[in-house]
Amino acid sequence: MSFFCNNIISRLCCLKPSEQFNREHEPLFADVERQAVNQLIDFFENRSQVNFYEGEPLRALSTLAYSGHFELQRSAAIAFSEVSEADVRPVSRETLDPILYLLQSPDFEVLRSASAALGNLAVDPQNKILIVKIGGLEPLIRQMLSPNKEAQCNAVGCITNLATAEENKSKIAKSGALIPLSRLAKSHDIRVQKNATGALLNMTHSPENRMQLVSAGAVRVLVELLDASDSGVQYYSTTAISNIAVDENSRAHLHQTEPSLVPKLIRLMDEPEANIRCQAALALRNLASDDEYQRNIVINGGLRGLKNMLISNDSYMVLASVACLRNLSIHPGNESALLNSGFLMPLVQLLSSPTTIGISSSNSEDNYVNYGEIACHSVSTLRNLSASSDNTKLLLVEYGILPKIYSCLVNHHTTMLTKSEMTAALAVLALCDTLKEPILSSGFLEVLIPLTHATFIDVVGNSAAAIGNLSASVSDYSVFISNWYEPEGGLQLYLQNFLSSEGEPTFLQIGVWTILQLVESGNEELMKLIKSHDTIPGLLKKINTDYTANSQYNQIGDLNGGSTYNPNPGNESYYQVAALIQQVFKSLDLEL
């Protein structure tokens, strides 16, 4: 502090003409300017007690700023720069106007210091908004076009700060700043390059601004910067690409114009910096929202880097990897590669508990924050990989998936979103006849029944689908009998509720399907419980009457091959449900 004050004082003293000089020459400065210089010398000598953003100190600085003399303007710009570096606070337009005036100077030293001052003040949230509101973008854009590297660097740095305010982003995008920012992102000066790339990154947080970036040609620049030697530039450009890839139209543009993008991102997953590896995986995840990219990532060797991240002890890398794997597992063409690369066991292990995901002390607390997301992505990936193969389902059970799903479902701290994914996976596993009895003997029915009363509709539907699949073709139905009334009203209440779900035709479908499986079991005690129930037969009759009358409407999906909860039923007719109800009544020897 004392050093810069002494510097400013020395500079101002040099501007103070000597008595001999005044006698021999016409005065260079107006009286008001000489007075301002003298005042500022006094103010800087008592710097700790002075607020330069208002009152006499600001008027003295403004006098020098609006002067016609470059030396006075340089002193004002340097003073604003040094003061703002040490003291950032909300300021008024009266403070900003002289700084913006200085940005119109043709003198590089004035430009450099004035833009540095504006960049310092732009750290404050209120100042960010005010600077743009009073026209600060235009001189900054003009300064970005300056041949002076220092002026460029400071102008871009200021725009980077301004672009962190949501209110400013669309204004910056429409101001014409994106084209010079894209050009400066290729600068040979690393400071300019890093500031410009950071500014472009800050512009990627809304769909409208991302479209502006694509139109300005920034995407090609960002892809080129993935090979930058500076890790900061790599991180900014990778994160920006990841954000841009959120939009379907942008992904199509990238697919058509940037064939090198996927190989570059895959290489970045081998970088030593964890944050770059994470962003590369997340960028691949966003690209893998499209099936072309899903296949392309695997073909280009992306699984190796993803597996290394998956088995790391960093929860952020684990999360980035498994989020990408989830999207890759959607493509049937990737199933074999994922299975042969040994992903099943580590994915199952990720369902255990937060403490098994990352053990480094630096992020142990974050493990609990990330666990829900990691578990969701992991079990969803496993569900996708096992959907078409009973052998894969059996392998997952061999690896211990059932007790992990059970622990998750009975844990009150588990989020409903995670429980939704877990119950969906269980419904898929329950399609395998070999696994039905192991699942039932593990106590899952007692857990699933209460979940059919949950407030989260996907948990309700998936839990019911799992029960429906478990009810088909098992040798021992004693567990269904023992859970008829308990827990929480048991099977009978769940079935009664689903048969009453007129607003959820898929729930009706699952309820009717499940009753048919229980009736066709041939278990006399179970059939008696259904037949003698107070409301179930009556509800079935009502549904049959309603659905037969409306059989011309296509409302619900295929009932064959097990239950799967789908909030948007398929296009089969009501008649199918009515036909199933008729089968139920025939098996129970009841009349409709």
Coordinates of C-alpha atoms in Angstrom, one line a residue:
M1 CA 0.0 0.0 0.0
S2 CA 2.7 2.5 1.0
F3 CA 4.7 1.6 -2.1
F4 CA 1.9 2.4 -4.6
C5 CA 1.0 5.6 -2.6
N6 CA 4.6 6.8 -2.8
N7 CA 4.5 6.0 -6.6
I8 CA 1.3 8.1 -7.1
I9 CA 2.6 10.9 -4.9
S10 CA 5.9 11.0 -6.9
R11 CA 4.1 11.1 -10.2
L12 CA 1.8 13.8 -9.0
C13 CA 4.7 15.8 -7.6
C14 CA 6.3 15.7 -11.1
L15 CA 3.2 17.3 -12.4
K16 CA 3.4 20.2 -10.0
P17 CA 5.3 23.0 -11.9
S18 CA 8.2 24.7 -10.1
E19 CA 8.2 28.5 -9.4
Q20 CA 11.1 29.0 -11.9
F21 CA 9.2 27.0 -14.5
N22 CA 6.1 29.2 -14.1
R23 CA 8.1 32.4 -14.5
E24 CA 9.7 31.3 -17.7
H25 CA 6.8 29.5 -19.5
E26 CA 3.1 29.9 -20.0
P27 CA 1.3 27.7 -17.5
L28 CA 0.7 24.2 -19.0
F29 CA -2.3 23.4 -16.7
A30 CA -5.4 25.3 -15.8
D31 CA -5.7 26.6 -12.2
V32 CA -8.3 24.0 -11.5
E33 CA -6.0 21.2 -12.7
R34 CA -3.1 22.5 -10.6
Q35 CA -5.4 22.7 -7.6
A36 CA -6.5 19.1 -8.3
V37 CA -2.9 17.8 -8.4
N38 CA -2.1 19.5 -5.1
Q39 CA -5.3 18.1 -3.5
L40 CA -4.5 14.6 -4.6
I41 CA -1.0 14.8 -3.2
D42 CA -2.5 15.6 0.2
F43 CA -5.2 12.9 -0.2
F44 CA -2.6 10.2 -1.0
E45 CA -0.4 11.2 1.9
N46 CA -3.4 10.4 4.1
R47 CA -4.6 7.4 2.0
S48 CA -6.0 5.3 4.9
Q49 CA -8.5 8.0 5.8
V50 CA -9.7 8.9 2.3
N51 CA -12.5 7.5 0.2
F52 CA -11.6 8.3 -3.4
Y53 CA -15.0 7.3 -4.8
E54 CA -16.9 10.4 -3.6
G55 CA -16.5 14.0 -2.6
E56 CA -13.4 16.1 -3.1
P57 CA -11.0 13.2 -3.8
L58 CA -13.3 12.0 -6.7
R59 CA -13.7 15.5 -8.0
A60 CA -9.9 15.9 -8.1
L61 CA -9.5 12.6 -9.9
S62 CA -12.3 13.6 -12.4
T63 CA -10.6 16.9 -13.1
L64 CA -7.4 15.1 -14.2
A65 CA -9.4 12.5 -16.1
Y66 CA -11.3 15.1 -18.2
S67 CA -8.2 17.2 -18.8
G68 CA -6.8 17.6 -22.3
H69 CA -3.3 16.6 -21.1
F70 CA -2.2 13.0 -21.5
E71 CA 0.1 13.3 -18.4
L72 CA -2.8 14.3 -16.2
Q73 CA -5.1 11.6 -17.7
R74 CA -2.3 9.0 -17.2
S75 CA -2.0 10.0 -13.5
A76 CA -5.8 9.8 -13.1
A77 CA -6.0 6.4 -14.7
I78 CA -3.1 5.0 -12.7
A79 CA -4.7 6.4 -9.5
F80 CA -8.1 4.8 -10.3
S81 CA -6.3 1.5 -11.0
E82 CA -4.3 1.5 -7.8
V83 CA -7.1 2.7 -5.6
S84 CA -9.6 0.1 -7.1
E85 CA -7.0 -2.7 -6.6
A86 CA -7.0 -2.1 -2.9
D87 CA -10.6 -1.0 -2.4
V88 CA -13.5 -2.7 -4.2
R89 CA -16.9 -1.5 -3.2
P90 CA -20.2 -0.5 -4.8
V91 CA -19.7 2.9 -6.5
S92 CA -21.9 5.4 -8.2
R93 CA -22.1 6.5 -11.9
E94 CA -20.3 9.6 -10.8
T95 CA -17.3 7.4 -10.1
L96 CA -17.5 5.3 -13.3
D97 CA -18.1 8.1 -15.8
P98 CA -14.5 9.5 -15.6
I99 CA -13.1 6.0 -16.0
L100 CA -15.2 5.3 -19.0
Y101 CA -14.1 8.7 -20.4
L102 CA -10.5 7.6 -20.0
L103 CA -11.3 4.5 -22.1
Q104 CA -11.8 6.8 -25.1
S105 CA -8.2 8.0 -24.9
P106 CA -5.8 7.1 -27.8
D107 CA -2.9 6.7 -25.2
F108 CA -2.1 3.1 -24.4
E109 CA -1.0 3.8 -20.9
V110 CA -4.3 5.6 -20.1
L111 CA -6.3 2.7 -21.7
R112 CA -4.3 0.0 -19.8
S113 CA -4.8 1.6 -16.4
A114 CA -8.4 2.7 -16.9
S115 CA -9.5 -0.8 -18.1
A116 CA -7.6 -2.3 -15.1
A117 CA -9.6 0.0 -12.8
L118 CA -12.9 -0.9 -14.4
G119 CA -12.0 -4.6 -14.2
N120 CA -11.2 -4.3 -10.5
L121 CA -14.5 -2.5 -9.8
A122 CA -16.4 -5.1 -11.9
V123 CA -15.7 -7.7 -9.3
D124 CA -18.5 -6.1 -7.2
P125 CA -22.0 -7.5 -8.2
Q126 CA -23.7 -4.0 -8.2
N127 CA -20.9 -2.5 -10.2
K128 CA -21.1 -5.2 -12.9
I129 CA -24.7 -4.2 -13.6
L130 CA -24.1 -0.5 -13.5
I131 CA -21.1 -0.6 -15.8
V132 CA -23.1 -2.3 -18.6
K133 CA -26.1 -0.2 -18.0
I134 CA -24.2 3.1 -18.5
G135 CA -22.5 2.0 -21.7
G136 CA -19.3 0.4 -20.5
L137 CA -19.3 -2.4 -23.2
E138 CA -18.7 -0.3 -26.2
P139 CA -15.3 1.2 -25.1
L140 CA -14.2 -2.2 -23.8
I141 CA -15.0 -3.8 -27.2
R142 CA -13.1 -1.1 -28.9
Q143 CA -10.2 -1.7 -26.6
M144 CA -10.2 -5.4 -27.4
L145 CA -9.3 -4.4 -31.0
S146 CA -6.3 -2.4 -29.8
P147 CA -2.9 -3.7 -30.9
N148 CA -1.6 -3.2 -27.3
K149 CA -1.5 -6.6 -25.4
E150 CA -1.8 -5.0 -22.0
A151 CA -4.9 -3.0 -23.1
Q152 CA -6.4 -6.2 -24.7
C153 CA -5.7 -8.2 -21.6
N154 CA -7.4 -5.7 -19.2
A155 CA -10.4 -5.2 -21.5
V156 CA -11.0 -8.9 -21.8
G157 CA -10.5 -9.4 -18.1
C158 CA -13.1 -6.8 -17.4
I159 CA -15.6 -8.3 -19.8
T160 CA -15.0 -11.7 -18.1
N161 CA -16.0 -10.2 -14.8
L162 CA -19.0 -8.5 -16.3
A163 CA -20.2 -11.7 -17.9
T164 CA -20.6 -13.4 -14.5
A165 CA -23.8 -11.4 -13.9
E166 CA -26.8 -13.1 -15.4
E167 CA -28.4 -9.7 -16.3
N168 CA -25.4 -8.8 -18.4
K169 CA -24.9 -12.0 -20.4
S170 CA -27.5 -11.5 -23.1
K171 CA -26.4 -7.8 -23.5
I172 CA -22.8 -8.9 -24.0
A173 CA -23.9 -11.6 -26.5
K174 CA -25.8 -9.0 -28.5
S175 CA -23.1 -6.3 -28.2
G176 CA -20.7 -7.6 -30.8
A177 CA -18.2 -8.7 -28.2
L178 CA -18.2 -12.4 -29.1
I179 CA -16.3 -12.1 -32.4
P180 CA -13.4 -10.1 -30.9
L181 CA -13.4 -12.4 -27.8
S182 CA -13.2 -15.4 -30.1
R183 CA -10.3 -13.8 -32.0
L184 CA -8.4 -13.0 -28.8
A185 CA -8.9 -16.5 -27.5
K186 CA -6.3 -17.5 -30.1
S187 CA -3.9 -14.8 -28.9
H188 CA -0.2 -15.8 -28.4
D189 CA -0.3 -13.8 -25.1
I190 CA -1.4 -16.4 -22.6
R191 CA -3.0 -13.8 -20.3
V192 CA -5.2 -12.5 -23.2
Q193 CA -6.0 -16.0 -24.3
K194 CA -7.0 -17.1 -20.8
N195 CA -9.1 -14.0 -20.1
A196 CA -10.9 -14.4 -23.5
T197 CA -11.6 -18.1 -23.0
G198 CA -12.9 -17.4 -19.5
A199 CA -15.2 -14.7 -20.9
L200 CA -16.5 -17.2 -23.6
L201 CA -17.1 -19.7 -20.8
N202 CA -19.1 -17.2 -18.8
M203 CA -21.4 -16.8 -21.9
T204 CA -22.3 -20.5 -22.1
H205 CA -24.9 -20.6 -19.3
S206 CA -28.1 -19.9 -21.3
P207 CA -29.4 -21.4 -24.5
E208 CA -29.8 -18.0 -26.2
N209 CA -26.2 -17.1 -25.5
R210 CA -24.9 -20.5 -26.6
M211 CA -26.6 -19.9 -29.9
Q212 CA -24.9 -16.6 -30.2
L213 CA -21.5 -18.3 -29.6
V214 CA -22.2 -20.8 -32.3
S215 CA -23.2 -18.0 -34.7
A216 CA -20.0 -16.0 -33.8
G217 CA -17.8 -18.9 -34.8
A218 CA -16.6 -19.4 -31.2
V219 CA -17.1 -23.2 -31.2
R220 CA -14.3 -23.8 -33.7
V221 CA -12.0 -21.7 -31.5
L222 CA -12.9 -23.6 -28.4
V223 CA -12.4 -27.0 -30.0
E224 CA -8.9 -25.8 -31.1
L225 CA -8.1 -24.6 -27.6
L226 CA -8.7 -28.2 -26.2
D227 CA -5.1 -28.7 -27.4
A228 CA -3.8 -25.5 -25.6
S229 CA -0.6 -25.8 -23.6
D230 CA -2.0 -23.9 -20.6
S231 CA -4.2 -26.0 -18.3
G232 CA -6.4 -23.1 -17.4
V233 CA -7.3 -22.5 -21.1
Q234 CA -7.9 -26.2 -21.5
Y235 CA -10.2 -26.2 -18.5
Y236 CA -12.2 -23.2 -19.7
S237 CA -12.6 -24.4 -23.2
T238 CA -13.5 -28.0 -22.2
T239 CA -16.2 -26.6 -19.8
A240 CA -17.5 -24.3 -22.4
I241 CA -17.8 -27.1 -24.9
S242 CA -19.6 -29.2 -22.3
N243 CA -22.1 -26.4 -21.7
I244 CA -22.7 -25.9 -25.4
A245 CA -23.2 -29.6 -25.9
V246 CA -26.3 -29.4 -23.7
D247 CA -28.4 -28.1 -26.7
E248 CA -29.6 -30.5 -29.3
N249 CA -29.0 -28.0 -32.2
S250 CA -25.5 -27.3 -31.0
R251 CA -24.7 -31.0 -30.8
A252 CA -25.9 -31.4 -34.4
H253 CA -23.6 -28.5 -35.4
L254 CA -20.6 -30.0 -33.5
H255 CA -21.3 -33.4 -35.2
Q256 CA -21.3 -31.8 -38.6
T257 CA -18.3 -29.5 -38.2
E258 CA -16.0 -30.8 -35.5
P259 CA -14.9 -34.4 -36.3
S260 CA -11.9 -34.1 -34.1
L261 CA -13.9 -33.2 -31.0
V262 CA -14.5 -36.7 -29.5
P263 CA -10.9 -37.9 -29.9
K264 CA -9.6 -34.6 -28.3
L265 CA -12.0 -35.0 -25.3
I266 CA -11.0 -38.6 -24.9
R267 CA -7.3 -37.6 -24.8
L268 CA -8.2 -35.0 -22.1
M269 CA -9.4 -37.8 -19.8
D270 CA -5.7 -38.7 -19.4
E271 CA -4.6 -35.2 -18.3
P272 CA -3.0 -35.0 -14.8
E273 CA -5.4 -32.2 -13.7
A274 CA -8.6 -33.8 -12.2
N275 CA -10.8 -30.8 -13.1
I276 CA -9.9 -31.1 -16.8
R277 CA -10.6 -34.9 -16.8
C278 CA -14.0 -34.3 -15.1
Q279 CA -15.0 -31.7 -17.6
A280 CA -13.9 -33.8 -20.5
A281 CA -16.1 -36.7 -19.3
L282 CA -19.0 -34.4 -18.7
A283 CA -18.6 -33.0 -22.2
L284 CA -18.7 -36.5 -23.6
R285 CA -21.8 -37.2 -21.4
N286 CA -23.6 -34.3 -22.9
L287 CA -22.6 -35.2 -26.4
A288 CA -23.8 -38.8 -25.7
S289 CA -27.4 -37.5 -25.4
D290 CA -27.4 -38.4 -29.2
D291 CA -27.0 -41.9 -30.4
E292 CA -24.4 -41.0 -33.0
Y293 CA -22.1 -39.7 -30.3
Q294 CA -22.9 -42.7 -28.0
R295 CA -21.5 -45.1 -30.5
N296 CA -18.7 -42.7 -31.6
I297 CA -17.3 -42.3 -28.1
V298 CA -16.9 -46.1 -27.6
I299 CA -15.5 -46.7 -31.1
N300 CA -12.8 -44.0 -30.5
G301 CA -11.7 -45.7 -27.3
G302 CA -13.4 -43.6 -24.6
L303 CA -14.1 -46.5 -22.3
R304 CA -10.5 -46.8 -21.0
G305 CA -10.4 -43.3 -19.7
L306 CA -13.9 -43.5 -18.2
K307 CA -13.0 -46.7 -16.4
N308 CA -9.8 -45.2 -14.9
M309 CA -12.0 -42.3 -13.6
L310 CA -14.7 -44.7 -12.3
I311 CA -12.3 -46.6 -10.1
S312 CA -10.5 -43.5 -8.8
N313 CA -10.9 -42.2 -5.2
D314 CA -12.2 -38.8 -6.3
S315 CA -16.0 -38.6 -6.1
Y316 CA -16.1 -35.8 -8.7
M317 CA -14.3 -38.0 -11.2
V318 CA -16.5 -41.0 -10.3
L319 CA -19.6 -38.9 -10.9
A320 CA -18.4 -37.5 -14.2
S321 CA -17.5 -41.0 -15.4
V322 CA -20.7 -42.8 -14.4
A323 CA -22.9 -40.0 -15.8
C324 CA -21.2 -40.5 -19.2
L325 CA -21.5 -44.3 -18.9
R326 CA -25.2 -44.0 -18.3
N327 CA -25.7 -42.3 -21.6
L328 CA -23.4 -44.7 -23.4
S329 CA -25.2 -47.7 -22.0
I330 CA -28.4 -46.6 -23.8
H331 CA -27.0 -47.6 -27.2
P332 CA -27.5 -51.4 -27.8
G333 CA -24.4 -51.4 -29.9
N334 CA -22.3 -50.5 -26.9
E335 CA -23.5 -53.3 -24.6
S336 CA -20.8 -55.8 -25.6
A337 CA -18.0 -53.4 -25.2
L338 CA -19.2 -52.2 -21.8
L339 CA -19.6 -55.7 -20.5
N340 CA -16.3 -56.9 -21.9
S341 CA -14.5 -53.9 -20.4
G342 CA -15.2 -55.0 -16.8
F343 CA -17.6 -52.3 -15.8
L344 CA -20.2 -54.4 -13.9
M345 CA -18.3 -55.0 -10.7
P346 CA -17.2 -51.4 -10.1
L347 CA -20.6 -50.1 -10.9
V348 CA -22.2 -52.5 -8.4
Q349 CA -19.7 -51.5 -5.8
L350 CA -20.7 -47.9 -6.2
L351 CA -24.1 -48.7 -4.8
S352 CA -22.7 -49.6 -1.4
S353 CA -22.4 -46.4 0.6
P354 CA -20.9 -42.9 0.3
T355 CA -17.8 -44.0 2.3
T356 CA -16.8 -46.4 -0.5
I357 CA -16.7 -43.6 -3.1
G358 CA -13.5 -41.6 -2.7
I359 CA -11.5 -41.9 0.5
S360 CA -9.2 -38.9 0.2
S361 CA -9.6 -36.4 3.0
S362 CA -9.8 -33.5 0.6
N363 CA -13.2 -34.5 -0.7
S364 CA -14.6 -37.0 1.9
E365 CA -17.5 -34.6 2.8
D366 CA -18.4 -34.3 -0.9
N367 CA -18.8 -38.0 -1.2
Y368 CA -22.1 -37.8 0.7
V369 CA -23.2 -34.9 -1.5
N370 CA -22.4 -36.8 -4.7
Y371 CA -23.5 -40.3 -3.6
G372 CA -27.1 -40.0 -4.6
E373 CA -26.2 -38.9 -8.1
I374 CA -23.5 -41.6 -8.4
A375 CA -25.9 -44.3 -7.2
C376 CA -28.6 -43.1 -9.6
H377 CA -26.3 -43.2 -12.6
S378 CA -24.7 -46.5 -11.6
V379 CA -27.9 -48.4 -11.1
S380 CA -29.4 -46.9 -14.3
T381 CA -26.4 -48.0 -16.3
L382 CA -26.7 -51.5 -14.8
R383 CA -30.4 -51.6 -15.7
N384 CA -29.6 -50.7 -19.3
L385 CA -26.9 -53.3 -19.6
S386 CA -29.0 -56.1 -18.1
A387 CA -32.3 -55.3 -19.8
S388 CA -31.8 -57.7 -22.7
S389 CA -29.8 -60.5 -21.1
D390 CA -30.7 -62.8 -18.2
N391 CA -27.0 -63.8 -18.0
T392 CA -26.1 -60.2 -17.2
K393 CA -28.9 -60.1 -14.6
L394 CA -27.6 -63.3 -13.0
L395 CA -24.0 -61.8 -13.0
L396 CA -25.2 -58.7 -11.2
V397 CA -26.8 -60.8 -8.5
E398 CA -23.6 -62.8 -8.2
Y399 CA -21.7 -59.5 -7.7
G400 CA -24.0 -58.6 -4.8
I401 CA -26.4 -56.0 -6.3
L402 CA -29.5 -57.2 -4.3
P403 CA -28.3 -56.4 -0.8
K404 CA -27.1 -53.0 -2.1
I405 CA -30.5 -52.1 -3.6
Y406 CA -32.2 -53.3 -0.4
S407 CA -30.0 -51.2 1.8
C408 CA -30.7 -48.2 -0.4
L409 CA -34.5 -48.7 -0.3
V410 CA -34.7 -49.0 3.4
N411 CA -32.5 -46.0 4.1
H412 CA -34.6 -43.0 5.1
H413 CA -31.9 -40.7 3.9
T414 CA -32.0 -42.0 0.3
T415 CA -33.6 -39.5 -2.0
M416 CA -36.8 -40.4 -3.9
L417 CA -35.0 -40.0 -7.2
T418 CA -32.4 -42.6 -6.2
K419 CA -35.2 -44.9 -5.0
S420 CA -36.9 -44.5 -8.3
E421 CA -33.8 -45.7 -10.2
M422 CA -33.3 -48.6 -7.7
T423 CA -36.9 -49.8 -8.0
A424 CA -36.7 -49.5 -11.8
A425 CA -33.6 -51.7 -11.8
L426 CA -35.3 -54.2 -9.5
A427 CA -38.3 -54.4 -11.8
V428 CA -35.9 -55.4 -14.6
L429 CA -34.1 -58.0 -12.5
A430 CA -37.5 -59.4 -11.5
L431 CA -38.2 -60.3 -15.2
C432 CA -35.7 -63.1 -14.9
D433 CA -37.5 -66.2 -13.6
T434 CA -34.4 -67.5 -12.0
L435 CA -34.1 -64.4 -9.8
K436 CA -37.7 -64.1 -8.6
E437 CA -37.4 -66.3 -5.6
P438 CA -34.0 -65.0 -4.5
I439 CA -35.5 -61.5 -4.6
L440 CA -38.6 -62.5 -2.7
S441 CA -36.6 -64.4 -0.1
S442 CA -34.5 -61.3 0.5
G443 CA -37.5 -59.4 1.9
F444 CA -38.1 -57.1 -1.0
L445 CA -41.8 -57.4 -1.0
E446 CA -42.0 -55.9 2.5
V447 CA -40.0 -53.0 1.2
L448 CA -41.8 -52.5 -2.1
I449 CA -45.4 -52.5 -0.7
P450 CA -44.9 -49.3 1.4
L451 CA -43.2 -47.6 -1.6
T452 CA -46.4 -48.0 -3.6
H453 CA -47.8 -45.3 -1.2
A454 CA -44.9 -42.9 -1.8
T455 CA -45.6 -39.3 -3.0
F456 CA -43.1 -39.6 -5.8
I457 CA -45.0 -41.1 -8.7
D458 CA -42.1 -42.8 -10.4
V459 CA -41.2 -44.7 -7.2
V460 CA -44.9 -45.8 -6.9
G461 CA -45.0 -47.0 -10.5
N462 CA -41.6 -48.7 -10.5
S463 CA -42.3 -50.5 -7.2
A464 CA -45.6 -51.7 -8.5
A465 CA -44.0 -52.9 -11.7
A466 CA -41.4 -54.9 -9.6
I467 CA -44.2 -56.5 -7.5
G468 CA -46.1 -57.4 -10.7
N469 CA -43.0 -59.0 -12.3
L470 CA -42.3 -60.9 -9.0
S471 CA -45.8 -62.3 -8.9
A472 CA -45.5 -64.2 -12.2
S473 CA -44.4 -67.8 -12.4
V474 CA -43.0 -68.5 -8.9
S475 CA -43.2 -71.8 -7.2
D476 CA -43.9 -70.5 -3.7
Y477 CA -46.5 -67.8 -3.1
S478 CA -46.4 -67.9 0.7
V479 CA -44.7 -64.5 0.9
F480 CA -47.6 -62.9 -1.0
I481 CA -50.0 -64.4 1.5
S482 CA -48.0 -63.3 4.5
N483 CA -47.9 -59.8 3.1
W484 CA -51.5 -59.6 2.1
Y485 CA -52.5 -57.2 5.0
E486 CA -49.1 -56.0 6.1
P487 CA -47.0 -53.8 6.0
E488 CA -49.0 -50.6 5.6
G489 CA -52.1 -52.3 4.4
G490 CA -50.2 -55.0 2.5
L491 CA -50.8 -56.2 -1.1
Q492 CA -54.6 -55.9 -0.8
L493 CA -54.5 -52.1 -0.2
Y494 CA -51.9 -51.5 -2.9
L495 CA -54.1 -53.4 -5.4
Q496 CA -57.2 -51.6 -4.2
N497 CA -55.5 -48.3 -4.7
F498 CA -54.2 -49.1 -8.2
L499 CA -57.6 -50.4 -9.3
S500 CA -59.0 -47.1 -8.2
S501 CA -56.4 -45.0 -10.2
E502 CA -58.7 -43.8 -12.9
G503 CA -56.3 -40.9 -13.6
E504 CA -53.3 -43.2 -14.1
P505 CA -54.3 -45.8 -16.7
T506 CA -50.8 -47.5 -16.4
F507 CA -51.4 -48.1 -12.7
L508 CA -54.7 -49.8 -13.6
Q509 CA -52.9 -51.9 -16.1
I510 CA -50.2 -53.0 -13.5
G511 CA -52.9 -53.7 -10.9
V512 CA -55.0 -55.9 -13.2
W513 CA -51.9 -57.6 -14.5
T514 CA -50.6 -58.4 -11.0
I515 CA -54.0 -59.8 -9.9
L516 CA -54.1 -62.1 -12.9
Q517 CA -50.6 -63.5 -12.0
L518 CA -51.7 -64.1 -8.4
V519 CA -54.9 -65.8 -9.6
E520 CA -53.2 -67.9 -12.2
S521 CA -50.7 -69.1 -9.5
G522 CA -53.3 -71.7 -8.6
N523 CA -52.7 -71.0 -4.9
E524 CA -56.1 -71.6 -3.3
E525 CA -55.5 -69.5 -0.2
L526 CA -54.4 -66.5 -2.4
M527 CA -57.3 -67.0 -4.7
K528 CA -59.7 -67.0 -1.8
L529 CA -58.2 -63.8 -0.4
I530 CA -58.8 -62.1 -3.7
K531 CA -62.3 -63.6 -4.3
S532 CA -63.6 -62.7 -0.9
H533 CA -62.1 -59.2 -0.7
D534 CA -64.6 -56.4 0.0
T535 CA -63.7 -54.2 -2.9
I536 CA -61.3 -55.8 -5.4
P537 CA -63.9 -57.9 -7.3
G538 CA -66.3 -54.9 -7.5
L539 CA -63.5 -52.6 -8.8
L540 CA -62.6 -55.2 -11.4
K541 CA -66.2 -55.3 -12.6
K542 CA -66.4 -51.5 -12.8
I543 CA -63.2 -51.4 -14.9
N544 CA -64.4 -54.1 -17.2
T545 CA -67.7 -52.3 -17.8
D546 CA -66.0 -48.9 -18.4
Y547 CA -63.2 -50.3 -20.6
T548 CA -65.5 -52.5 -22.7
A549 CA -67.6 -49.4 -23.4
N550 CA -64.6 -47.4 -24.4
S551 CA -62.7 -50.2 -26.3
Q552 CA -62.6 -48.0 -29.4
Y553 CA -60.1 -45.7 -27.6
N554 CA -56.4 -46.5 -27.6
Q555 CA -55.1 -45.7 -24.2
I556 CA -52.9 -48.3 -22.6
G557 CA -49.8 -50.3 -23.5
D558 CA -49.0 -53.9 -24.1
L559 CA -49.7 -56.1 -21.1
N560 CA -47.6 -59.0 -22.2
G561 CA -44.1 -59.8 -21.0
G562 CA -44.3 -58.3 -17.6
S563 CA -44.9 -55.0 -16.0
T564 CA -43.0 -51.8 -16.7
Y565 CA -44.1 -48.5 -15.3
N566 CA -44.6 -46.0 -18.1
P567 CA -46.3 -42.7 -17.4
N568 CA -47.3 -42.5 -21.1
P569 CA -49.2 -45.7 -21.9
G570 CA -49.0 -47.2 -25.3
N571 CA -51.6 -47.4 -28.1
E572 CA -53.4 -50.7 -27.3
S573 CA -57.1 -50.7 -26.7
Y574 CA -59.0 -50.7 -23.5
Y575 CA -60.2 -54.1 -24.6
Q576 CA -57.0 -55.8 -23.5
V577 CA -57.5 -54.8 -19.9
A578 CA -61.1 -55.9 -20.1
A579 CA -60.0 -59.3 -21.5
L580 CA -57.5 -59.8 -18.6
I581 CA -60.3 -59.0 -16.1
Q582 CA -62.4 -61.6 -17.8
Q583 CA -59.6 -64.1 -17.4
V584 CA -59.4 -63.3 -13.7
F585 CA -63.1 -63.9 -13.1
K586 CA -63.0 -67.1 -15.1
S587 CA -60.1 -68.4 -12.9
L588 CA -62.0 -67.4 -9.7
D589 CA -65.2 -68.9 -11.0
L590 CA -67.0 -65.6 -10.7
E591 CA -69.5 -64.0 -13.0
L592 CA -69.0 -60.5 -14.4

